Short mmCIF file of C-alpha atoms and ligand atoms in Angstrom, two decimals:
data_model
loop_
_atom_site.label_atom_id
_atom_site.label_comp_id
_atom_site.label_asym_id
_atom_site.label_seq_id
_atom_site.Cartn_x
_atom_site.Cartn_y
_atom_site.Cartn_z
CA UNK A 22 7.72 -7.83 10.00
CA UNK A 23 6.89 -11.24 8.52
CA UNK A 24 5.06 -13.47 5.81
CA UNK A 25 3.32 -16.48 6.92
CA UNK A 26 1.30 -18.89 4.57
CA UNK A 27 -1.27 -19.82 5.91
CA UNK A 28 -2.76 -22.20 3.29
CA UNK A 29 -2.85 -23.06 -0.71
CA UNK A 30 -5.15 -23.99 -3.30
CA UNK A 31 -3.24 -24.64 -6.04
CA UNK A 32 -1.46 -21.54 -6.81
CA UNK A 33 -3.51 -19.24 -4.53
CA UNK A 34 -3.00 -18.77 -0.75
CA UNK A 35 -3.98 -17.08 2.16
CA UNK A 36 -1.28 -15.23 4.45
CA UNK A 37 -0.56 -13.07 7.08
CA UNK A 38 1.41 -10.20 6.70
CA UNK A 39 2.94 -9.07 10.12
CA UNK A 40 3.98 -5.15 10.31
CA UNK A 41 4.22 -2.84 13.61
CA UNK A 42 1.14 -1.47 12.64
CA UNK A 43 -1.38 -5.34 12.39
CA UNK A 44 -1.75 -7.74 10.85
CA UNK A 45 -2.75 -8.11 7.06
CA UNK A 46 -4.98 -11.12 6.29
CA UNK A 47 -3.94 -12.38 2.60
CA UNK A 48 -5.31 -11.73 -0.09
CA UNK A 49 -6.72 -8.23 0.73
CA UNK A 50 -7.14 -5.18 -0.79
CA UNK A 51 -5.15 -1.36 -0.28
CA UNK A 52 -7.62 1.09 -0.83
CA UNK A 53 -6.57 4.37 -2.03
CA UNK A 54 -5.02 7.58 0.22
CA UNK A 55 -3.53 9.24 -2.65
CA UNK A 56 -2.69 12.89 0.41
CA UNK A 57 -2.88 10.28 3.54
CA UNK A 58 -6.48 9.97 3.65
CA UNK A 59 -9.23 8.28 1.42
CA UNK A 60 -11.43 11.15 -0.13
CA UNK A 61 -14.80 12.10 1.26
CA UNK A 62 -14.46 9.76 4.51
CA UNK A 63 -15.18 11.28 8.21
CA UNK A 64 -12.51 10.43 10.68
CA UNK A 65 -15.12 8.21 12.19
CA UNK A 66 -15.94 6.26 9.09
CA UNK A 67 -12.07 4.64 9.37
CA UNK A 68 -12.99 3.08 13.07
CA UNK A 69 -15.83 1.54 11.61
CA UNK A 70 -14.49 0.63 8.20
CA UNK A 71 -11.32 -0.62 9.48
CA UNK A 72 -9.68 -0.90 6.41
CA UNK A 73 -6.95 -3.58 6.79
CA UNK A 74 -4.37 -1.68 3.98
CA UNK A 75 -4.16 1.37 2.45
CA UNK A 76 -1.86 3.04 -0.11
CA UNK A 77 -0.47 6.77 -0.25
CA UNK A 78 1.46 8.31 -3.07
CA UNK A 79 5.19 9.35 -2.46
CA UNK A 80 4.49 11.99 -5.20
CA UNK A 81 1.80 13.67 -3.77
CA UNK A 82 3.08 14.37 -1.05
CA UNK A 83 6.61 15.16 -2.51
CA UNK A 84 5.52 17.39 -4.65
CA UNK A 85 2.52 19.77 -1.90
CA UNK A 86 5.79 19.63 0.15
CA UNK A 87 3.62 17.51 2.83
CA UNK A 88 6.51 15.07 3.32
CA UNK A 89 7.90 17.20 5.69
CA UNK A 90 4.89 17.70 7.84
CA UNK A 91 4.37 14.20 7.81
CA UNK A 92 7.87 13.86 8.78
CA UNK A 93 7.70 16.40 11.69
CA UNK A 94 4.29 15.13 12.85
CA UNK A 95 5.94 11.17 13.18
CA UNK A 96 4.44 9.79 10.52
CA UNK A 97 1.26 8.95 8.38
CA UNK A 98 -0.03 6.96 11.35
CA UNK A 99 0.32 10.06 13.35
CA UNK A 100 -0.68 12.40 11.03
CA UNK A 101 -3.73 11.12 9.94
CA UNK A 102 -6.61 8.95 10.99
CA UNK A 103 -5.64 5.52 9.14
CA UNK A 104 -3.86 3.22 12.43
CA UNK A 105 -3.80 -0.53 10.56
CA UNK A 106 -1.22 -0.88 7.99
CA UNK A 107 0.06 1.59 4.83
CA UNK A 108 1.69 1.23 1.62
CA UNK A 109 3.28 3.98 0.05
CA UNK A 110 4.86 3.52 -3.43
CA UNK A 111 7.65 4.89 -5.04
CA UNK A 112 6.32 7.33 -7.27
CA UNK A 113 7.50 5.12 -10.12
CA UNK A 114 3.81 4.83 -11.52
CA UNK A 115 3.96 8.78 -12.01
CA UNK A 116 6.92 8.31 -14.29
CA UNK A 117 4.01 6.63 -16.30
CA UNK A 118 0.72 8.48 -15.48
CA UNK A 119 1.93 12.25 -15.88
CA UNK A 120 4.31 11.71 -18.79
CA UNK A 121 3.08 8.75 -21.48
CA UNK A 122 -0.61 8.12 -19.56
CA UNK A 123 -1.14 11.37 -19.65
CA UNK A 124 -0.30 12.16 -22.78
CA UNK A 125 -2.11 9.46 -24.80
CA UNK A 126 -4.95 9.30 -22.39
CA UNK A 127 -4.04 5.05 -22.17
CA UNK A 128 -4.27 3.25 -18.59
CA UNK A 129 -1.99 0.34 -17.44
CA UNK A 130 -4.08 -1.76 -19.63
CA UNK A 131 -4.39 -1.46 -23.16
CA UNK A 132 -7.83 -2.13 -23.58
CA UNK A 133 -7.32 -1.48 -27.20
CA UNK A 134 -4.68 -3.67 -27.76
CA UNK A 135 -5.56 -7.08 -29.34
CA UNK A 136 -2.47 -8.49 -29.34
CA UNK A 137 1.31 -7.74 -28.79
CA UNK A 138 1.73 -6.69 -32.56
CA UNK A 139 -0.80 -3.33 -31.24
CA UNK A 140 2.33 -1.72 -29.45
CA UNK A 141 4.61 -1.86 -32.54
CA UNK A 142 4.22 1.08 -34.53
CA UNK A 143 4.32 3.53 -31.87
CA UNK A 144 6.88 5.13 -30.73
CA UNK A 145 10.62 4.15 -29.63
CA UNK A 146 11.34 6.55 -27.10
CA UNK A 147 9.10 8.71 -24.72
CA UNK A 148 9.35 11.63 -27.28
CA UNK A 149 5.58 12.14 -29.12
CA UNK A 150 5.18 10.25 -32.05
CA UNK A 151 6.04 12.44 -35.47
CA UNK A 152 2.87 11.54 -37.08
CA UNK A 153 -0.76 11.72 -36.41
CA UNK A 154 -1.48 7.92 -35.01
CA UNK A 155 -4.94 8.58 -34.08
CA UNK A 156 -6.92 5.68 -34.40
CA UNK A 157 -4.39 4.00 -36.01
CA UNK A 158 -5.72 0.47 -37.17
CA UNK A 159 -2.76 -2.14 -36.29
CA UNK A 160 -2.20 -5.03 -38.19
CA UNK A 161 -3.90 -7.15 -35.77
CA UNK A 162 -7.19 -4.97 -36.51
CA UNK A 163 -6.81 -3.16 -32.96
CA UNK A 164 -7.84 0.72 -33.47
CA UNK A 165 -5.34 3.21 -30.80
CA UNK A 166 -6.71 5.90 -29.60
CA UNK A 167 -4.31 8.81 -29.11
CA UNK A 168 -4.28 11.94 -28.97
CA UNK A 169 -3.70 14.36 -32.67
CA UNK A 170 -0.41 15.00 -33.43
CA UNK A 171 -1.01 18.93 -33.14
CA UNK A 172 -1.65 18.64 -29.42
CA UNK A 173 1.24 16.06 -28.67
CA UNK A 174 3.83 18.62 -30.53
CA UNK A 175 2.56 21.71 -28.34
CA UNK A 176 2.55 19.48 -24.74
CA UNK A 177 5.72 19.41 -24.01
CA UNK A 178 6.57 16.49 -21.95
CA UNK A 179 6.41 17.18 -18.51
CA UNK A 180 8.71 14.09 -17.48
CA UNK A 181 12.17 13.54 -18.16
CA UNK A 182 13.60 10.22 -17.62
CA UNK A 183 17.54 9.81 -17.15
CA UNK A 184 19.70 6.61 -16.29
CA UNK A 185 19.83 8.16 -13.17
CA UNK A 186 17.34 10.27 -12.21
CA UNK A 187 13.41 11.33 -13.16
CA UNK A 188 13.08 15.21 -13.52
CA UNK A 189 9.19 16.03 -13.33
CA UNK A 190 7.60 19.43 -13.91
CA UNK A 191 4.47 19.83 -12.01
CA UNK A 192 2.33 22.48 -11.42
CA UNK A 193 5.06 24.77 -13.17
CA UNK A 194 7.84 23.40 -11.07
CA UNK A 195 10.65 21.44 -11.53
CA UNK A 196 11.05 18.34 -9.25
CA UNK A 197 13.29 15.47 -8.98
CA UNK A 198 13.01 11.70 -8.42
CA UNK A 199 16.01 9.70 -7.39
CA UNK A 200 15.98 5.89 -6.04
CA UNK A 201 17.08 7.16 -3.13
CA UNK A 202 15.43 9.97 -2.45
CA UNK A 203 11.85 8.27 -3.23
CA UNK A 204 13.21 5.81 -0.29
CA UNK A 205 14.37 8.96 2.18
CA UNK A 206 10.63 10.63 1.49
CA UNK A 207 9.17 6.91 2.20
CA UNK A 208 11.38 6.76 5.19
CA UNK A 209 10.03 9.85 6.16
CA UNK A 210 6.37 9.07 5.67
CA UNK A 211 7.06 6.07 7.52
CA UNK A 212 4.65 3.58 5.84
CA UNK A 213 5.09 -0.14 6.92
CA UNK A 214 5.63 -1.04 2.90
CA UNK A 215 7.42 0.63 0.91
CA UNK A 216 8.28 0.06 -2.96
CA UNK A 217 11.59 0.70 -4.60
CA UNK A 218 12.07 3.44 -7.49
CA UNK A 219 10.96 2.04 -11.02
CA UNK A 220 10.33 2.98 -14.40
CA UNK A 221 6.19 2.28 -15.16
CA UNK A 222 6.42 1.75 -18.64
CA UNK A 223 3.34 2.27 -20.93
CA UNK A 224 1.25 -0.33 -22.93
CA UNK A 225 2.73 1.81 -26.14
CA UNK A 226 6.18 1.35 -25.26
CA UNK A 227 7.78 -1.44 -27.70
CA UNK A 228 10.10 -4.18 -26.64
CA UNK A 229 13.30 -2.18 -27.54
CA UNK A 230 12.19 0.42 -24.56
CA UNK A 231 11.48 -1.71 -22.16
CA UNK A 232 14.52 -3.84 -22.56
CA UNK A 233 16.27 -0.43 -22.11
CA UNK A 234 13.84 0.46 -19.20
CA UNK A 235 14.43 -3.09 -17.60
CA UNK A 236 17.83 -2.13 -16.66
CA UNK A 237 17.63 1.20 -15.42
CA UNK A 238 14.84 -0.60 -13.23
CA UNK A 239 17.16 -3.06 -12.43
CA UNK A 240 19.81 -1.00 -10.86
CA UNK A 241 17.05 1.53 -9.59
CA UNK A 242 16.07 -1.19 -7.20
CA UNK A 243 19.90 -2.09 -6.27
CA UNK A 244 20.21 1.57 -4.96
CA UNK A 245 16.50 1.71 -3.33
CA UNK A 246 18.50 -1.92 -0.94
CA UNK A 247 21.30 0.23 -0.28
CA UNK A 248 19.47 3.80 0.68
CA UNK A 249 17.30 1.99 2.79
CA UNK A 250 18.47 3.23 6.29
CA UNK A 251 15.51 2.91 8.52
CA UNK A 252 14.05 -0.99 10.41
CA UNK A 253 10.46 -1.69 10.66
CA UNK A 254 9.52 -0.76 6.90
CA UNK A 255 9.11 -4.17 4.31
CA UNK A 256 10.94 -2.40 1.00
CA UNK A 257 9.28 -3.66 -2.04
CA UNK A 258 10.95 -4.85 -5.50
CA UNK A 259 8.99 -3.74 -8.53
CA UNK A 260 9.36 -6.47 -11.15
CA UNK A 261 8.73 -4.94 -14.82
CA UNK A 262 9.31 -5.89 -18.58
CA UNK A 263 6.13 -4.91 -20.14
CA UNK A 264 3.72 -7.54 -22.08
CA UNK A 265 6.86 -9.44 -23.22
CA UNK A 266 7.84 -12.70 -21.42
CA UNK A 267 11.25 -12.59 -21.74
CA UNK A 268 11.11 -9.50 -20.44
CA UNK A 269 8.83 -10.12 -17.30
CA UNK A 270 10.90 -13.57 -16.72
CA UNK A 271 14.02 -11.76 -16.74
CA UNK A 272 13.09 -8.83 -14.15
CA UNK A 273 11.37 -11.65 -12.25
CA UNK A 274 14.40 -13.96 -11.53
CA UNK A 275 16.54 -10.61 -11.03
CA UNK A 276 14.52 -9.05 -8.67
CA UNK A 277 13.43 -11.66 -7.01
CA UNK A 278 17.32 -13.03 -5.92
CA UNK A 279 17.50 -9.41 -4.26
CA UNK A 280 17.21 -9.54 -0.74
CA UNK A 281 13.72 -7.81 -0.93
CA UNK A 282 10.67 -8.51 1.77
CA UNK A 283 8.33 -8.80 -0.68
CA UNK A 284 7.46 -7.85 -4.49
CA UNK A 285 5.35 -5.49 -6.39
CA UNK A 286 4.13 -6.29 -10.18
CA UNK A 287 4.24 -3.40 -11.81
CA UNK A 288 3.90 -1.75 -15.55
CA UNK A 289 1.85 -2.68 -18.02
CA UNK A 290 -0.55 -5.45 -18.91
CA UNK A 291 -2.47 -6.49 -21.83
CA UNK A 292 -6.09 -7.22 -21.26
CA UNK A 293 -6.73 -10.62 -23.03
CA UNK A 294 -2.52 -11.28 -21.07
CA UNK A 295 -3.27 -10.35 -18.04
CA UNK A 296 -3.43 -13.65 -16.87
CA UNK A 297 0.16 -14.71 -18.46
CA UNK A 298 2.14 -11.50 -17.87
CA UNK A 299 1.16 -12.31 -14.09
CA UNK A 300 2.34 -15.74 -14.44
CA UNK A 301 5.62 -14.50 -16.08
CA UNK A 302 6.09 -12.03 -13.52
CA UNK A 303 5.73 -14.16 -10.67
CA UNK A 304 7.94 -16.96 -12.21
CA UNK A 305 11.33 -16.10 -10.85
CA UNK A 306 9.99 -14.97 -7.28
CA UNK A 307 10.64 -16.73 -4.00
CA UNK A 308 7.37 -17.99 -2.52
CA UNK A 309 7.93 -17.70 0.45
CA UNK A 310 7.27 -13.96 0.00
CA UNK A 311 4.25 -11.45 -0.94
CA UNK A 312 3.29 -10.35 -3.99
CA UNK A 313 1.55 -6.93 -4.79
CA UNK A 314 -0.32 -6.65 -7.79
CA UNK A 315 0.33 -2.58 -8.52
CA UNK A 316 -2.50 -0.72 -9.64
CA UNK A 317 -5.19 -3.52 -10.17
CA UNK A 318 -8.54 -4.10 -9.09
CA UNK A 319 -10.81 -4.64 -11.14
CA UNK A 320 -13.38 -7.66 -9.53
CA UNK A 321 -12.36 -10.05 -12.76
CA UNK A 322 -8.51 -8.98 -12.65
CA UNK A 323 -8.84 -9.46 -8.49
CA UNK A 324 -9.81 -13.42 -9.53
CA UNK A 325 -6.92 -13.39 -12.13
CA UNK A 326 -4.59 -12.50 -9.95
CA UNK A 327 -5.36 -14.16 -6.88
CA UNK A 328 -5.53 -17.49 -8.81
CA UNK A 329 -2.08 -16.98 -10.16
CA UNK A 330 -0.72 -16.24 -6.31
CA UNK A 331 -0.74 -12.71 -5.90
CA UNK A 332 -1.41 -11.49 -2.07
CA UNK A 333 -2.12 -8.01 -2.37
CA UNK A 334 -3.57 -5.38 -4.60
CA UNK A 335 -4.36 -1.39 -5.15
CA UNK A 336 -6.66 0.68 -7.16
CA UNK A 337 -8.53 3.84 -7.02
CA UNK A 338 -11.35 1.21 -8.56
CA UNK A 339 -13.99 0.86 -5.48
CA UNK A 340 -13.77 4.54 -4.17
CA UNK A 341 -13.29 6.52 -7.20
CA UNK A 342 -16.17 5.04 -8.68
CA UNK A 343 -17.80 5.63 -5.62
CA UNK A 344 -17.48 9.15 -5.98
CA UNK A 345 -18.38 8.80 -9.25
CA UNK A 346 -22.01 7.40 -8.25
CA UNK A 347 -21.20 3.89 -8.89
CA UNK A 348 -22.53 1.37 -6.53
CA UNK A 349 -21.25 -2.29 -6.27
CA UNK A 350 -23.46 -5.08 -5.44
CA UNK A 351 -24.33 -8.98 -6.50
CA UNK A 352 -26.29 -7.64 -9.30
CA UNK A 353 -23.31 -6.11 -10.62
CA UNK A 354 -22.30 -2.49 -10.67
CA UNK A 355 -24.95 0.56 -10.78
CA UNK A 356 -24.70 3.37 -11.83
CA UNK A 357 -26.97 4.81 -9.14
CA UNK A 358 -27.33 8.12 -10.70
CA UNK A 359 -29.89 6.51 -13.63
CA UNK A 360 -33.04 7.14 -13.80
CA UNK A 361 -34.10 3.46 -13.17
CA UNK A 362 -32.98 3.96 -9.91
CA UNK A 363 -35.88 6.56 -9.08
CA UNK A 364 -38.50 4.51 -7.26
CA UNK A 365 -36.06 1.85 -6.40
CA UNK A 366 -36.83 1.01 -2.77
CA UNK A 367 -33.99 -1.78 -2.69
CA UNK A 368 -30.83 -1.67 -0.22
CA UNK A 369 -27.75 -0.65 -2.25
CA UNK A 370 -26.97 -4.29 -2.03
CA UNK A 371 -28.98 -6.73 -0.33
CA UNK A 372 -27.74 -8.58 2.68
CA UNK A 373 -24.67 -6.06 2.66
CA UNK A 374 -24.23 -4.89 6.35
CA UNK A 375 -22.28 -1.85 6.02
CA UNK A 376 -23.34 1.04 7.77
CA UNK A 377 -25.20 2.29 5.50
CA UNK A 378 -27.22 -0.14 3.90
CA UNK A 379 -28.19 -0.63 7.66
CA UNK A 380 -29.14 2.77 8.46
CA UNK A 381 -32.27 1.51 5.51
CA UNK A 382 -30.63 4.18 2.87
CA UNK A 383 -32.00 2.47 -0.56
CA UNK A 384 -30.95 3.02 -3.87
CA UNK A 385 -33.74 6.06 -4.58
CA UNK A 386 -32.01 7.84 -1.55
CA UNK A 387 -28.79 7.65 -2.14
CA UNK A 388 -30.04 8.57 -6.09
CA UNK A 389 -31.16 11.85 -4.98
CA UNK A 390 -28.60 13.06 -3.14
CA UNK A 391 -26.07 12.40 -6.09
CA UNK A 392 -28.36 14.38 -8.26
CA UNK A 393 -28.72 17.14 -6.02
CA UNK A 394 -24.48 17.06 -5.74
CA UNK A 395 -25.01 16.32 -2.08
CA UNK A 396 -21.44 15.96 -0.71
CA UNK A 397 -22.64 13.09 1.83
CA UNK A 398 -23.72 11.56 -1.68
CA UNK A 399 -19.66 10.34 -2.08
CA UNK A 400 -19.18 9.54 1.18
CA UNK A 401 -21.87 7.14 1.76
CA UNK A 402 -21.31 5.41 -1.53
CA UNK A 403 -17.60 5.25 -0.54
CA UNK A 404 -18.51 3.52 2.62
CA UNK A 405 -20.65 1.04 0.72
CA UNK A 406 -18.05 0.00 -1.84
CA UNK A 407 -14.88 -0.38 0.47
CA UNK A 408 -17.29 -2.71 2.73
CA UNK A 409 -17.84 -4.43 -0.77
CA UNK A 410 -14.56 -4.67 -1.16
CA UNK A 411 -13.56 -5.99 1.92
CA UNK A 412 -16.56 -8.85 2.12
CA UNK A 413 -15.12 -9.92 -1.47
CA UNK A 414 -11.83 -10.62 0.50
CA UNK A 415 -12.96 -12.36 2.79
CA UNK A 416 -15.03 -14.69 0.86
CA UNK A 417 -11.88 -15.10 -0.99
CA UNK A 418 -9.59 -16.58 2.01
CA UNK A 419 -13.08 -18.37 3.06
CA UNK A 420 -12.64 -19.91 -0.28
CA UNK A 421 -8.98 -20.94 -0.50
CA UNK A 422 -9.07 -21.97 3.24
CA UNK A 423 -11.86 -24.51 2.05
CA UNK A 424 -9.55 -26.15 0.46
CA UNK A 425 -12.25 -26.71 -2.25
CA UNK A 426 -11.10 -25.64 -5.74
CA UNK A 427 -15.11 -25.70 -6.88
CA UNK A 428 -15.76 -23.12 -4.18
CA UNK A 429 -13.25 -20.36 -5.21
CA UNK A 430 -14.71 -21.00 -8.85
CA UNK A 431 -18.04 -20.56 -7.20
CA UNK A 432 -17.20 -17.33 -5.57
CA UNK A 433 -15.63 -15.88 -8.93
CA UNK A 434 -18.97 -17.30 -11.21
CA UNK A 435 -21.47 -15.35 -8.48
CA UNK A 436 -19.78 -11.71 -8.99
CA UNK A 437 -20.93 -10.51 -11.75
CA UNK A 438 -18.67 -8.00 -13.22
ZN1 ZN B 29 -23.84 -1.41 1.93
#
């Protein structure tokens, strides 16, 4: 288990991250295997897709009780069809997605946020705000979209964060989140990366929170070092703090003097920030080792990040939208299920060279069998948009093994999203 860098251009690099499992060529790209798999994919499809990374969620399979017949079966690797390397996080990020995400309907980013002041009036703990703050105009003129009052009061919140422990109700049971037991279950699941317990705050927590959250974050990952039992796993260190740099500078000089094999940027972002909470968040880290963008992918936010010096990211992006009949190619992102798309004889994206733009499936095929809810619909679309994926990658290292600043600019001016 090692980081090597292989080259820079500027503040971007190419790497190789080493784990029992291969080789990761840096940057690249986890694709999502939220139960161990990625939705709608034959075994086959993963021998010819060869996906270099791939993420699986500690909650998940905490909470279906699959853990343990990962655990008996030897592993993810052995349990399922995915043999080149696997994340697993922490199940952190649910903290976030089934208790204030879910509840206000709001992603990582804001995208109605216009500036810092947006996250004031809200709320300063992860009870429901007492009033109605549906579309609530900030002072900066940004309008927040949450859900009434009425409905927030009846929900009751199905997450319950303590300084020592993260008590979720799911599905009508209780469960429990510890740092160390979210590093036993990743133990168990035996990933080759693994990410240390955190608090995922939300773009409508205030400064006062996450100052609060920062530390039980802080000693979260202290205890995720010290449960660690097992070799051949890289653990993680999530560094937090919101869109405040203080904040992010802080958790990044404190998590990155931990002995850690790499780091994960986690939390929240602001849209028009993006590009400085990254830069805050890497400030304090070692460079010597990778950096995980957590929950990001986005084609503009990939160029963001990799420019700032991140080596890795995840999202549900490419194959959830490929599910969701959305196609990605060099004239941007179609939604093949339109109607424009009914006599177009066009290769989901020219020059492509996945399997099934070969095969001569064109946009008015693959049309069809979405509208008829054909399930091969998902799958071939899937296949399309992690080979998408993966292409953008490699044009990516291509570009910052160059050398030439001009032709990573290029790369990010031709991909039109
Ligand atoms: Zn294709």
């Amino acid at each position: 288990m090692s980081f090597l860098i292989k080259n820079k251009l500027g503040l971007a690099r190419t790497g190789i991250i080493k784990t029992a499992h291969g080789n990761v060529e840096t940057p690249n790209f986890a694709f999502v295997a939220t139960h161990g798999f990625i939705k709608s994919l034959k075994e086959e499809d993963y021998f010819s897709l060869a996906p270099e990374l791939t993420i699986s969620n500690t909650f998940h399979l905490f909470v279906t009780g699959k853990h343990k017949e990962i655990k008996k079966a030897g592993g993810l690797h052995k349990m399922f069809p995915l043999k080149n390397p696997i994340m697993t996080d922490s199940g952190g990020f649910q903290v976030f997605s089934l208790g204030w995400g879910k509840k206000h309907n709001i992603g990582k980013v804001d995208k109605t946020a216009k500036n810092p002041a947006c996250v004031q009036p809200v709320d300063k703990s992860t009870r429901p705000p007492a009033r109605d703050v549906s579309k609530t105009t900030c002072v900066a003129g940004g309008v927040r979209a949450c859900l009434p009052t009425g409905r927030l009061e009846k929900d009751r919140n199905p997450v319950k964060i303590l300084s020592d422990r993260v008590i979720f109700t799911y599905d009508g049971k209780k469960f429990e989140l510890t740092p160390r037991k979210s590093i036993k279950i990743q133990e168990d699941l035996g990933a080759d990366i693994i990410f240390a317990f955190d608090e995922c705050t939300s773009p409508l927590h205030d400064y006062e929170y996450n100052k609060k959250s920062l530390k039980k974050t802080h000693s979260w990952a202290k205890e995720c070092l010290k449960a660690k039992k097992k070799n051949g796993q890289m653990l993680y260190g999530i560094v937090q703090g919101g869109i405040f740099e203080n904040l992010r500078k802080e958790s990044s000089s404190f998590i990155g003097a931990l002995p850690f094999d790499g780091f994960g940027i986690g939390g929240s972002f602001g849209e028009k920030q993006m590009e400085e909470v990254i830069g805050w968040a890497l400030s304090g880290l070692p460079e010597n080792k990778p950096r995980h963008l957590l929950g990001i992918g986005a084609i503009k936010d990939i160029f963001i990040g990799v420019g700032k010096g991140i080596d890795t990211f995840d999202c549900v992006i490419p194959t959830r939208e490929a599910r969701h009949g959305a196609v990605y190619s060099m004239e941007g992102r179609l939604d093949i299920k339109r109607g424009v798309f009914e006599k177009d004889k066009k290769a989901l994206d020219k020059g492509c060279g996945c399997f099934v733009c070969s095969s001569g499936i064109k946009r008015k095929d693959l049309r069809i069998l979405f509208k008829e809810n054909i399930p091969e619909a998902q799958r071939l679309a899937t296949i399309h948009n992690i080979h998408f994926y993966k292409k953008l990658f490699g044009k990516i290292r291509e570009a910052i093994d160059s050398g030439k600043r001009s032709n990573l600019k290029k790369l990010e001016k031709h991909y039109k999203f």
